[in-house]
């Protein structure tokens, strides 16, 4: 059994590792479109949203972003900047919605908002810096896919949170430190 | 003061520098060569190669990629058309994924050390990533994906100390490797050479 004094660090590290692992799994899925993403690497972030501190959520995000870029080989490319900015926006939106209005917005709603906000930022970047206004052609499809994947991931995470004994144990250890 | 660099850190840095050229190498033949080198690196680090697991993973990844056809049709299995593009893509992805497992196995160990609080966090993240990546933990026979995942994560997270001991034993063997540093340098040169030659030949 791990020592309690290390538990916050231990849990944040485990969530980050799980996130990087899931992004590796996502890499294997065949993509019908190049910009298509399932977003399963956000599962640990959604799980931690209710009990991890804001600081730990950002640490988790940074570890995830760099690990993901390293695994996908995009660390030294503009894709990384796109992805990093999109994920940072998504995380900020999710934290805000979760902290401000936890009672009225479900995890599914938060997940969907996070996914769509990430895509919007990425679209703005694409229009401003790389492709110009022609990038807007893919906007409806990109936003539609983001919304669907965000809702699906949110529904799964919500269900997992309800049934999982593991997450309850983790939450108790984290909050009792 | 002891200025010797931790051998585990050297292996870790080597692993990190291998990821990019390995993933970015397009040629299947070259990637296969690099994959064989990675097998040797795992053996050098004193760990076992999970042969059965790698084979099952490779087969399932390749089959999965075949489901989205593109390119010339090579042959047909019942109604499924196996195309050249999807087959090459499948083999490439399976080599990439299993290669990453080998890089992780050869370069991450519990005796890694980084300075500061964030260093400890990074060390722990890498440690758990290696456990998740190379875990032999099987999904339980519980009904439903949520129950299976719940038990799986519980076993991995709360069983980490057991796994850490196992890795520590292996890294003791690793330290005994006299020529590991030279091997690491040669491997990095070879991997980057293979990747860069691929770019210039294009």
mmCIF file of C-alpha atoms in Angstrom:
data_model
loop_
_atom_site.group_PDB
_atom_site.id
_atom_site.type_symbol
_atom_site.label_atom_id
_atom_site.label_comp_id
_atom_site.label_asym_id
_atom_site.label_seq_id
_atom_site.Cartn_x
_atom_site.Cartn_y
_atom_site.Cartn_z
ATOM 1 C CA UNK A 1 0.000 0.000 0.000
ATOM 2 C CA UNK A 2 1.358 3.409 -0.896
ATOM 3 C CA UNK A 3 2.228 5.967 1.743
ATOM 4 C CA UNK A 4 -0.528 8.500 2.317
ATOM 5 C CA UNK A 5 1.815 11.508 2.149
ATOM 6 C CA UNK A 6 2.593 10.608 -1.460
ATOM 7 C CA UNK A 7 -0.949 9.900 -2.504
ATOM 8 C CA UNK A 8 -1.737 13.165 -4.331
ATOM 9 C CA UNK A 9 1.445 12.879 -6.362
ATOM 10 C CA UNK A 10 0.817 9.186 -6.913
ATOM 11 C CA UNK A 11 -2.741 9.728 -8.171
ATOM 12 C CA UNK A 12 -1.829 12.649 -10.454
ATOM 13 C CA UNK A 13 1.027 10.609 -11.917
ATOM 14 C CA UNK A 14 -1.229 7.586 -12.456
ATOM 15 C CA UNK A 15 -3.877 9.709 -14.189
ATOM 16 C CA UNK A 16 -1.213 11.284 -16.414
ATOM 17 C CA UNK A 17 0.188 7.866 -17.306
ATOM 18 C CA UNK A 18 -3.317 6.590 -18.077
ATOM 19 C CA UNK A 19 -3.917 9.592 -20.285
ATOM 20 C CA UNK A 20 -0.711 9.053 -22.264
ATOM 21 C CA UNK A 21 -1.526 5.334 -22.501
ATOM 22 C CA UNK A 22 -5.007 6.102 -23.862
ATOM 23 C CA UNK A 23 -3.599 8.528 -26.414
ATOM 24 C CA UNK A 24 -1.336 5.716 -27.576
ATOM 25 C CA UNK A 25 -4.388 3.476 -27.941
ATOM 26 C CA UNK A 26 -6.144 6.260 -29.863
ATOM 27 C CA UNK A 27 -3.195 6.451 -32.248
ATOM 28 C CA UNK A 28 -4.034 2.906 -33.354
ATOM 29 C CA UNK A 29 -7.613 3.616 -34.385
ATOM 30 C CA UNK A 30 -8.100 4.003 -38.109
ATOM 31 C CA UNK A 31 -9.087 7.596 -38.879
ATOM 32 C CA UNK A 32 -11.753 8.213 -41.523
ATOM 33 C CA UNK A 33 -10.623 11.888 -41.579
ATOM 34 C CA UNK A 34 -7.169 13.254 -40.642
ATOM 35 C CA UNK A 35 -8.603 15.614 -38.021
ATOM 36 C CA UNK A 36 -10.847 12.986 -36.453
ATOM 37 C CA UNK A 37 -10.096 12.349 -32.767
ATOM 38 C CA UNK A 38 -11.924 10.186 -30.277
ATOM 39 C CA UNK A 39 -10.574 12.126 -27.324
ATOM 40 C CA UNK A 40 -10.341 9.071 -25.066
ATOM 41 C CA UNK A 41 -7.144 10.501 -23.566
ATOM 42 C CA UNK A 42 -9.375 13.025 -21.801
ATOM 43 C CA UNK A 43 -11.026 10.241 -19.775
ATOM 44 C CA UNK A 44 -8.645 10.666 -16.771
ATOM 45 C CA UNK A 45 -9.105 14.461 -16.852
ATOM 46 C CA UNK A 46 -12.881 14.082 -16.761
ATOM 47 C CA UNK A 47 -12.553 11.556 -13.948
ATOM 48 C CA UNK A 48 -10.335 13.902 -11.943
ATOM 49 C CA UNK A 49 -12.408 17.006 -12.575
ATOM 50 C CA UNK A 50 -14.552 16.498 -9.496
ATOM 51 C CA UNK A 51 -11.799 16.029 -6.943
ATOM 52 C CA UNK A 52 -8.325 16.931 -8.259
ATOM 53 C CA UNK A 53 -7.140 20.444 -7.408
ATOM 54 C CA UNK A 54 -6.854 22.943 -10.279
ATOM 55 C CA UNK A 55 -3.063 22.812 -9.913
ATOM 56 C CA UNK A 56 -3.006 19.023 -10.216
ATOM 57 C CA UNK A 57 -5.373 19.148 -13.194
ATOM 58 C CA UNK A 58 -2.975 21.492 -15.001
ATOM 59 C CA UNK A 59 0.013 19.307 -14.086
ATOM 60 C CA UNK A 60 -1.914 16.318 -15.432
ATOM 61 C CA UNK A 61 -2.657 18.253 -18.635
ATOM 62 C CA UNK A 62 0.985 19.262 -19.183
ATOM 63 C CA UNK A 63 2.240 15.717 -18.645
ATOM 64 C CA UNK A 64 -0.473 14.424 -20.988
ATOM 65 C CA UNK A 65 0.230 17.015 -23.703
ATOM 66 C CA UNK A 66 3.972 16.347 -23.817
ATOM 67 C CA UNK A 67 3.628 12.573 -23.465
ATOM 68 C CA UNK A 68 1.021 12.501 -26.215
ATOM 69 C CA UNK A 69 3.163 14.618 -28.539
ATOM 70 C CA UNK A 70 6.164 12.417 -27.886
ATOM 71 C CA UNK A 71 4.227 9.239 -28.643
ATOM 72 C CA UNK A 72 2.597 10.657 -31.778
ATOM 73 C CA UNK A 73 5.855 12.216 -32.969
ATOM 74 C CA UNK A 74 4.299 15.692 -33.198
ATOM 75 C CA UNK A 75 6.378 17.432 -30.518
ATOM 76 C CA UNK A 76 8.447 19.409 -33.021
ATOM 77 C CA UNK A 77 5.615 20.522 -35.290
ATOM 78 C CA UNK A 78 2.795 23.020 -35.580
ATOM 79 C CA UNK A 79 0.390 20.156 -34.804
ATOM 80 C CA UNK A 80 1.672 20.282 -31.227
ATOM 81 C CA UNK A 81 0.874 23.994 -30.886
ATOM 82 C CA UNK A 82 -2.612 23.389 -32.314
ATOM 83 C CA UNK A 83 -3.231 20.454 -30.058
ATOM 84 C CA UNK A 84 -1.718 22.116 -26.962
ATOM 85 C CA UNK A 85 -3.782 25.288 -27.350
ATOM 86 C CA UNK A 86 -6.945 23.319 -28.075
ATOM 87 C CA UNK A 87 -6.479 21.059 -25.062
ATOM 88 C CA UNK A 88 -5.595 23.988 -22.796
ATOM 89 C CA UNK A 89 -8.784 25.799 -23.794
ATOM 90 C CA UNK A 90 -10.798 22.621 -23.374
ATOM 91 C CA UNK A 91 -9.388 22.041 -19.876
ATOM 92 C CA UNK A 92 -9.996 25.643 -18.818
ATOM 93 C CA UNK A 93 -13.605 25.525 -20.059
ATOM 94 C CA UNK A 94 -14.228 22.211 -18.299
ATOM 95 C CA UNK A 95 -12.735 23.437 -15.000
ATOM 96 C CA UNK A 96 -14.755 26.652 -15.166
ATOM 97 C CA UNK A 97 -18.030 24.880 -15.899
ATOM 98 C CA UNK A 98 -17.332 22.287 -13.237
ATOM 99 C CA UNK A 99 -16.359 24.763 -10.520
ATOM 100 C CA UNK A 100 -19.010 27.384 -11.299
ATOM 101 C CA UNK A 101 -22.064 25.271 -11.901
ATOM 102 C CA UNK A 102 -21.484 21.672 -10.870
ATOM 103 C CA UNK A 103 -25.106 21.086 -9.895
ATOM 104 C CA UNK A 104 -26.698 22.029 -13.174
ATOM 105 C CA UNK A 105 -24.203 20.855 -15.759
ATOM 106 C CA UNK A 106 -23.602 17.128 -16.042
ATOM 107 C CA UNK A 107 -20.227 15.603 -16.823
ATOM 108 C CA UNK A 108 -21.557 14.828 -20.304
ATOM 109 C CA UNK A 109 -22.309 18.513 -20.866
ATOM 110 C CA UNK A 110 -18.898 19.510 -19.551
ATOM 111 C CA UNK A 111 -17.183 16.966 -21.777
ATOM 112 C CA UNK A 112 -19.108 18.145 -24.848
ATOM 113 C CA UNK A 113 -18.306 21.801 -24.073
ATOM 114 C CA UNK A 114 -14.619 20.929 -23.647
ATOM 115 C CA UNK A 115 -14.464 19.040 -26.953
ATOM 116 C CA UNK A 116 -16.267 21.754 -28.931
ATOM 117 C CA UNK A 117 -14.219 24.597 -27.415
ATOM 118 C CA UNK A 118 -11.008 22.764 -28.304
ATOM 119 C CA UNK A 119 -12.171 22.437 -31.916
ATOM 120 C CA UNK A 120 -13.218 26.089 -32.117
ATOM 121 C CA UNK A 121 -9.788 27.265 -30.969
ATOM 122 C CA UNK A 122 -8.072 24.916 -33.384
ATOM 123 C CA UNK A 123 -10.250 26.229 -36.211
ATOM 124 C CA UNK A 124 -9.417 29.838 -35.305
ATOM 125 C CA UNK A 125 -5.708 28.943 -35.338
ATOM 126 C CA UNK A 126 -6.077 27.163 -38.672
ATOM 127 C CA UNK A 127 -7.854 30.160 -40.234
ATOM 128 C CA UNK A 128 -5.533 32.805 -38.745
ATOM 129 C CA UNK A 129 -2.144 31.199 -39.169
ATOM 130 C CA UNK A 130 -2.149 28.394 -41.719
ATOM 131 C CA UNK A 131 -4.995 27.667 -44.098
ATOM 132 C CA UNK A 132 -6.948 30.925 -44.213
ATOM 133 C CA UNK A 133 -10.732 31.072 -44.521
ATOM 134 C CA UNK A 134 -10.814 27.868 -46.595
ATOM 135 C CA UNK A 135 -10.354 25.986 -43.301
ATOM 136 C CA UNK A 136 -13.929 26.964 -42.451
ATOM 137 C CA UNK A 137 -15.156 24.433 -45.005
ATOM 138 C CA UNK A 138 -14.468 21.628 -42.544
ATOM 139 C CA UNK A 139 -15.907 23.562 -39.578
ATOM 140 C CA UNK A 140 -19.385 21.939 -39.476
ATOM 141 C CA UNK A 141 -17.956 18.439 -39.783
ATOM 142 C CA UNK A 142 -15.197 19.078 -37.227
ATOM 143 C CA UNK A 143 -17.564 20.630 -34.704
ATOM 144 C CA UNK A 144 -20.167 17.898 -35.274
ATOM 145 C CA UNK A 145 -17.635 15.124 -34.715
ATOM 146 C CA UNK A 146 -16.259 16.893 -31.616
ATOM 147 C CA UNK A 147 -19.718 17.243 -30.170
ATOM 148 C CA UNK A 148 -20.556 13.581 -30.729
ATOM 149 C CA UNK A 149 -17.237 12.278 -29.373
ATOM 150 C CA UNK A 150 -17.467 14.669 -26.389
ATOM 151 C CA UNK A 151 -20.975 13.488 -25.526
ATOM 152 C CA UNK A 152 -20.056 9.813 -25.875
ATOM 153 C CA UNK A 153 -16.961 10.164 -23.708
ATOM 154 C CA UNK A 154 -18.913 12.182 -21.151
ATOM 155 C CA UNK A 155 -21.675 9.565 -20.965
ATOM 156 C CA UNK A 156 -19.146 6.778 -20.504
ATOM 157 C CA UNK A 157 -17.199 8.679 -17.827
ATOM 158 C CA UNK A 158 -20.398 9.585 -15.985
ATOM 159 C CA UNK A 159 -21.467 5.947 -15.940
ATOM 160 C CA UNK A 160 -17.984 4.839 -14.887
ATOM 161 C CA UNK A 161 -17.971 7.337 -12.015
ATOM 162 C CA UNK A 162 -21.296 6.026 -10.750
ATOM 163 C CA UNK A 163 -20.286 2.365 -10.776
ATOM 164 C CA UNK A 164 -16.552 2.371 -10.139
ATOM 165 C CA UNK A 165 -15.251 1.336 -6.733
ATOM 166 C CA UNK A 166 -11.716 2.176 -7.783
ATOM 167 C CA UNK A 167 -12.487 5.850 -8.421
ATOM 168 C CA UNK A 168 -14.264 6.099 -5.072
ATOM 169 C CA UNK A 169 -11.214 4.692 -3.295
ATOM 170 C CA UNK A 170 -8.917 7.054 -5.207
ATOM 171 C CA UNK A 171 -11.120 10.059 -4.469
ATOM 172 C CA UNK A 172 -11.220 9.249 -0.749
ATOM 173 C CA UNK A 173 -7.459 8.831 -0.540
ATOM 174 C CA UNK A 174 -6.877 12.107 -2.420
ATOM 175 C CA UNK A 175 -9.365 14.164 -0.432
ATOM 176 C CA UNK A 176 -8.334 12.760 2.948
ATOM 177 C CA UNK A 177 -4.667 13.677 2.609
ATOM 178 C CA UNK B 1 30.031 14.093 -4.246
ATOM 179 C CA UNK B 2 29.133 11.315 -6.617
ATOM 180 C CA UNK B 3 28.900 12.714 -10.140
ATOM 181 C CA UNK B 4 28.174 9.406 -11.869
ATOM 182 C CA UNK B 5 25.080 9.530 -14.011
ATOM 183 C CA UNK B 6 22.423 7.024 -13.079
ATOM 184 C CA UNK B 7 22.529 4.224 -15.738
ATOM 185 C CA UNK B 8 18.732 4.124 -15.723
ATOM 186 C CA UNK B 9 18.659 7.805 -16.704
ATOM 187 C CA UNK B 10 21.013 7.104 -19.598
ATOM 188 C CA UNK B 11 18.691 4.349 -20.798
ATOM 189 C CA UNK B 12 15.729 6.663 -20.419
ATOM 190 C CA UNK B 13 17.352 9.453 -22.457
ATOM 191 C CA UNK B 14 18.288 6.876 -25.079
ATOM 192 C CA UNK B 15 14.673 5.688 -25.212
ATOM 193 C CA UNK B 16 13.362 9.229 -25.606
ATOM 194 C CA UNK B 17 15.745 9.963 -28.484
ATOM 195 C CA UNK B 18 14.695 6.759 -30.265
ATOM 196 C CA UNK B 19 10.955 7.488 -30.299
ATOM 197 C CA UNK B 20 10.918 10.220 -32.955
ATOM 198 C CA UNK B 21 13.064 8.537 -35.636
ATOM 199 C CA UNK B 22 11.317 5.225 -34.992
ATOM 200 C CA UNK B 23 7.807 6.602 -35.445
ATOM 201 C CA UNK B 24 8.746 8.802 -38.393
ATOM 202 C CA UNK B 25 10.533 6.102 -40.382
ATOM 203 C CA UNK B 26 8.225 5.339 -43.302
ATOM 204 C CA UNK B 27 10.001 2.370 -44.851
ATOM 205 C CA UNK B 28 8.655 -0.920 -43.534
ATOM 206 C CA UNK B 29 11.926 -2.749 -44.108
ATOM 207 C CA UNK B 30 13.941 -0.159 -42.165
ATOM 208 C CA UNK B 31 11.336 -0.104 -39.418
ATOM 209 C CA UNK B 32 11.559 -3.874 -39.159
ATOM 210 C CA UNK B 33 15.354 -3.623 -38.730
ATOM 211 C CA UNK B 34 14.921 -1.008 -36.039
ATOM 212 C CA UNK B 35 12.333 -3.229 -34.374
ATOM 213 C CA UNK B 36 14.842 -6.106 -34.225
ATOM 214 C CA UNK B 37 17.395 -3.770 -32.611
ATOM 215 C CA UNK B 38 14.774 -2.822 -30.025
ATOM 216 C CA UNK B 39 14.288 -6.513 -29.215
ATOM 217 C CA UNK B 40 18.002 -6.721 -28.423
ATOM 218 C CA UNK B 41 17.817 -3.583 -26.289
ATOM 219 C CA UNK B 42 15.074 -5.165 -24.170
ATOM 220 C CA UNK B 43 17.193 -8.272 -23.676
ATOM 221 C CA UNK B 44 20.194 -6.099 -22.757
ATOM 222 C CA UNK B 45 18.149 -4.359 -20.093
ATOM 223 C CA UNK B 46 17.573 -7.721 -18.468
ATOM 224 C CA UNK B 47 13.877 -7.960 -19.230
ATOM 225 C CA UNK B 48 11.897 -10.606 -21.037
ATOM 226 C CA UNK B 49 10.307 -10.017 -24.415
ATOM 227 C CA UNK B 50 6.548 -10.573 -24.181
ATOM 228 C CA UNK B 51 6.451 -12.543 -27.456
ATOM 229 C CA UNK B 52 2.881 -13.827 -27.252
ATOM 230 C CA UNK B 53 1.535 -10.422 -26.331
ATOM 231 C CA UNK B 54 3.396 -8.673 -29.128
ATOM 232 C CA UNK B 55 2.114 -11.183 -31.675
ATOM 233 C CA UNK B 56 -1.511 -10.865 -30.555
ATOM 234 C CA UNK B 57 -1.264 -7.066 -30.545
ATOM 235 C CA UNK B 58 0.348 -6.941 -33.988
ATOM 236 C CA UNK B 59 -2.288 -9.229 -35.471
ATOM 237 C CA UNK B 60 -5.203 -7.335 -33.959
ATOM 238 C CA UNK B 61 -3.857 -3.896 -34.970
ATOM 239 C CA UNK B 62 -3.256 -5.053 -38.557
ATOM 240 C CA UNK B 63 -6.720 -6.615 -38.832
ATOM 241 C CA UNK B 64 -8.260 -3.468 -37.404
ATOM 242 C CA UNK B 65 -6.583 -1.250 -40.005
ATOM 243 C CA UNK B 66 -7.642 -3.525 -42.858
ATOM 244 C CA UNK B 67 -11.268 -2.616 -42.135
ATOM 245 C CA UNK B 68 -10.785 0.783 -43.798
ATOM 246 C CA UNK B 69 -9.745 -0.094 -47.370
ATOM 247 C CA UNK B 70 -7.621 2.103 -49.604
ATOM 248 C CA UNK B 71 -5.379 1.405 -52.558
ATOM 249 C CA UNK B 72 -5.243 -1.626 -54.810
ATOM 250 C CA UNK B 73 -7.209 -4.732 -53.802
ATOM 251 C CA UNK B 74 -4.773 -7.558 -53.049
ATOM 252 C CA UNK B 75 -7.212 -10.332 -52.202
ATOM 253 C CA UNK B 76 -10.657 -10.894 -50.748
ATOM 254 C CA UNK B 77 -11.621 -12.868 -47.646
ATOM 255 C CA UNK B 78 -15.353 -13.538 -47.955
ATOM 256 C CA UNK B 79 -16.727 -10.009 -48.337
ATOM 257 C CA UNK B 80 -13.688 -8.225 -46.882
ATOM 258 C CA UNK B 81 -11.376 -6.654 -49.448
ATOM 259 C CA UNK B 82 -7.785 -6.562 -48.296
ATOM 260 C CA UNK B 83 -6.133 -3.559 -49.923
ATOM 261 C CA UNK B 84 -2.443 -2.787 -50.290
ATOM 262 C CA UNK B 85 -2.663 0.594 -48.569
ATOM 263 C CA UNK B 86 -4.532 -0.618 -45.526
ATOM 264 C CA UNK B 87 -2.327 -3.705 -45.156
ATOM 265 C CA UNK B 88 0.875 -1.623 -45.263
ATOM 266 C CA UNK B 89 -0.696 0.893 -42.883
ATOM 267 C CA UNK B 90 -1.690 -1.932 -40.534
ATOM 268 C CA UNK B 91 1.765 -3.513 -40.492
ATOM 269 C CA UNK B 92 3.342 -0.076 -40.028
ATOM 270 C CA UNK B 93 1.078 0.769 -37.102
ATOM 271 C CA UNK B 94 1.548 -2.606 -35.438
ATOM 272 C CA UNK B 95 5.345 -2.287 -35.763
ATOM 273 C CA UNK B 96 5.112 1.239 -34.351
ATOM 274 C CA UNK B 97 2.977 0.275 -31.396
ATOM 275 C CA UNK B 98 4.848 -2.877 -30.443
ATOM 276 C CA UNK B 99 8.135 -1.006 -30.990
ATOM 277 C CA UNK B 100 6.997 1.633 -28.512
ATOM 278 C CA UNK B 101 6.326 -1.121 -25.994
ATOM 279 C CA UNK B 102 9.885 -2.339 -26.504
ATOM 280 C CA UNK B 103 11.314 1.181 -26.126
ATOM 281 C CA UNK B 104 9.303 1.583 -22.942
ATOM 282 C CA UNK B 105 10.488 -1.776 -21.602
ATOM 283 C CA UNK B 106 14.132 -1.059 -22.332
ATOM 284 C CA UNK B 107 14.247 2.514 -21.084
ATOM 285 C CA UNK B 108 11.917 2.909 -18.129
ATOM 286 C CA UNK B 109 12.742 1.504 -14.722
ATOM 287 C CA UNK B 110 11.919 2.321 -11.141
ATOM 288 C CA UNK B 111 15.485 3.447 -10.448
ATOM 289 C CA UNK B 112 15.091 6.488 -12.702
ATOM 290 C CA UNK B 113 15.717 9.737 -10.859
ATOM 291 C CA UNK B 114 14.974 13.342 -11.768
ATOM 292 C CA UNK B 115 15.640 16.421 -9.630
ATOM 293 C CA UNK B 116 12.943 18.236 -7.677
ATOM 294 C CA UNK B 117 9.279 17.602 -6.901
ATOM 295 C CA UNK B 118 8.268 17.675 -10.549
ATOM 296 C CA UNK B 119 11.067 15.199 -11.243
ATOM 297 C CA UNK B 120 9.483 12.745 -8.820
ATOM 298 C CA UNK B 121 6.135 13.273 -10.498
ATOM 299 C CA UNK B 122 7.653 12.631 -13.922
ATOM 300 C CA UNK B 123 9.380 9.519 -12.633
ATOM 301 C CA UNK B 124 6.129 8.184 -11.222
ATOM 302 C CA UNK B 125 4.222 8.984 -14.424
ATOM 303 C CA UNK B 126 6.779 7.093 -16.490
ATOM 304 C CA UNK B 127 6.720 4.227 -14.046
ATOM 305 C CA UNK B 128 2.933 3.876 -14.254
ATOM 306 C CA UNK B 129 3.019 4.299 -18.021
ATOM 307 C CA UNK B 130 5.415 1.385 -18.278
ATOM 308 C CA UNK B 131 3.172 -0.694 -16.007
ATOM 309 C CA UNK B 132 0.110 0.122 -18.134
ATOM 310 C CA UNK B 133 1.996 -0.470 -21.354
ATOM 311 C CA UNK B 134 3.574 -3.761 -20.445
ATOM 312 C CA UNK B 135 1.041 -5.064 -17.959
ATOM 313 C CA UNK B 136 0.061 -8.701 -18.226
ATOM 314 C CA UNK B 137 -2.979 -7.924 -16.149
ATOM 315 C CA UNK B 138 -5.966 -9.426 -17.927
ATOM 316 C CA UNK B 139 -9.428 -7.953 -18.026
ATOM 317 C CA UNK B 140 -11.587 -9.805 -15.511
ATOM 318 C CA UNK B 141 -14.537 -12.002 -16.407
ATOM 319 C CA UNK B 142 -16.890 -9.448 -14.822
ATOM 320 C CA UNK B 143 -19.828 -8.425 -16.964
ATOM 321 C CA UNK B 144 -19.683 -5.107 -18.804
ATOM 322 C CA UNK B 145 -16.789 -2.932 -19.908
ATOM 323 C CA UNK B 146 -17.135 -0.598 -16.906
ATOM 324 C CA UNK B 147 -16.726 -3.402 -14.354
ATOM 325 C CA UNK B 148 -13.825 -4.862 -16.289
ATOM 326 C CA UNK B 149 -12.076 -1.489 -16.543
ATOM 327 C CA UNK B 150 -12.741 -0.746 -12.890
ATOM 328 C CA UNK B 151 -11.083 -3.952 -11.720
ATOM 329 C CA UNK B 152 -8.238 -3.563 -14.194
ATOM 330 C CA UNK B 153 -7.356 -0.049 -12.991
ATOM 331 C CA UNK B 154 -7.743 -1.100 -9.366
ATOM 332 C CA UNK B 155 -5.337 -4.004 -9.809
ATOM 333 C CA UNK B 156 -2.789 -1.907 -11.664
ATOM 334 C CA UNK B 157 -2.877 1.086 -9.330
ATOM 335 C CA UNK B 158 -2.982 -0.693 -5.991
ATOM 336 C CA UNK B 159 -0.698 -3.490 -7.135
ATOM 337 C CA UNK B 160 2.060 -1.100 -8.201
ATOM 338 C CA UNK B 161 4.439 -1.871 -5.341
ATOM 339 C CA UNK B 162 4.595 -5.509 -6.369
ATOM 340 C CA UNK B 163 5.399 -4.473 -9.917
ATOM 341 C CA UNK B 164 7.995 -1.957 -8.708
ATOM 342 C CA UNK B 165 9.873 -4.699 -6.864
ATOM 343 C CA UNK B 166 9.877 -6.812 -9.972
ATOM 344 C CA UNK B 167 11.364 -4.005 -12.034
ATOM 345 C CA UNK B 168 13.968 -3.171 -9.399
ATOM 346 C CA UNK B 169 15.266 -6.717 -9.580
ATOM 347 C CA UNK B 170 15.565 -6.393 -13.325
ATOM 348 C CA UNK B 171 17.397 -3.083 -13.168
ATOM 349 C CA UNK B 172 20.025 -4.600 -10.886
ATOM 350 C CA UNK B 173 20.823 -6.917 -13.773
ATOM 351 C CA UNK B 174 20.805 -3.921 -16.067
ATOM 352 C CA UNK B 175 23.569 -2.178 -14.119
ATOM 353 C CA UNK B 176 25.800 -5.179 -14.729
ATOM 354 C CA UNK B 177 25.791 -4.541 -18.450
ATOM 355 C CA UNK B 178 29.312 -3.261 -19.173
ATOM 356 C CA UNK B 179 28.830 -2.002 -22.662
ATOM 357 C CA UNK B 180 25.366 -0.595 -22.399
ATOM 358 C CA UNK B 181 26.459 3.028 -22.847
ATOM 359 C CA UNK B 182 28.304 2.269 -26.084
ATOM 360 C CA UNK B 183 25.349 0.218 -27.299
ATOM 361 C CA UNK B 184 23.012 3.103 -26.502
ATOM 362 C CA UNK B 185 25.092 5.655 -28.401
ATOM 363 C CA UNK B 186 25.374 3.353 -31.422
ATOM 364 C CA UNK B 187 21.648 2.662 -31.341
ATOM 365 C CA UNK B 188 20.760 6.353 -31.289
ATOM 366 C CA UNK B 189 23.152 7.042 -34.197
ATOM 367 C CA UNK B 190 21.710 4.104 -36.131
ATOM 368 C CA UNK B 191 18.076 5.104 -35.573
ATOM 369 C CA UNK B 192 18.601 8.752 -36.527
ATOM 370 C CA UNK B 193 20.794 7.680 -39.454
ATOM 371 C CA UNK B 194 18.039 5.380 -40.704
ATOM 372 C CA UNK B 195 15.434 8.109 -40.363
ATOM 373 C CA UNK B 196 17.524 10.838 -41.991
ATOM 374 C CA UNK B 197 18.672 8.597 -44.838
ATOM 375 C CA UNK B 198 14.982 7.889 -45.497
ATOM 376 C CA UNK B 199 14.364 11.633 -45.846
ATOM 377 C CA UNK B 200 17.341 12.245 -48.134
ATOM 378 C CA UNK B 201 16.686 9.226 -50.344
ATOM 379 C CA UNK B 202 13.175 10.623 -50.965
#
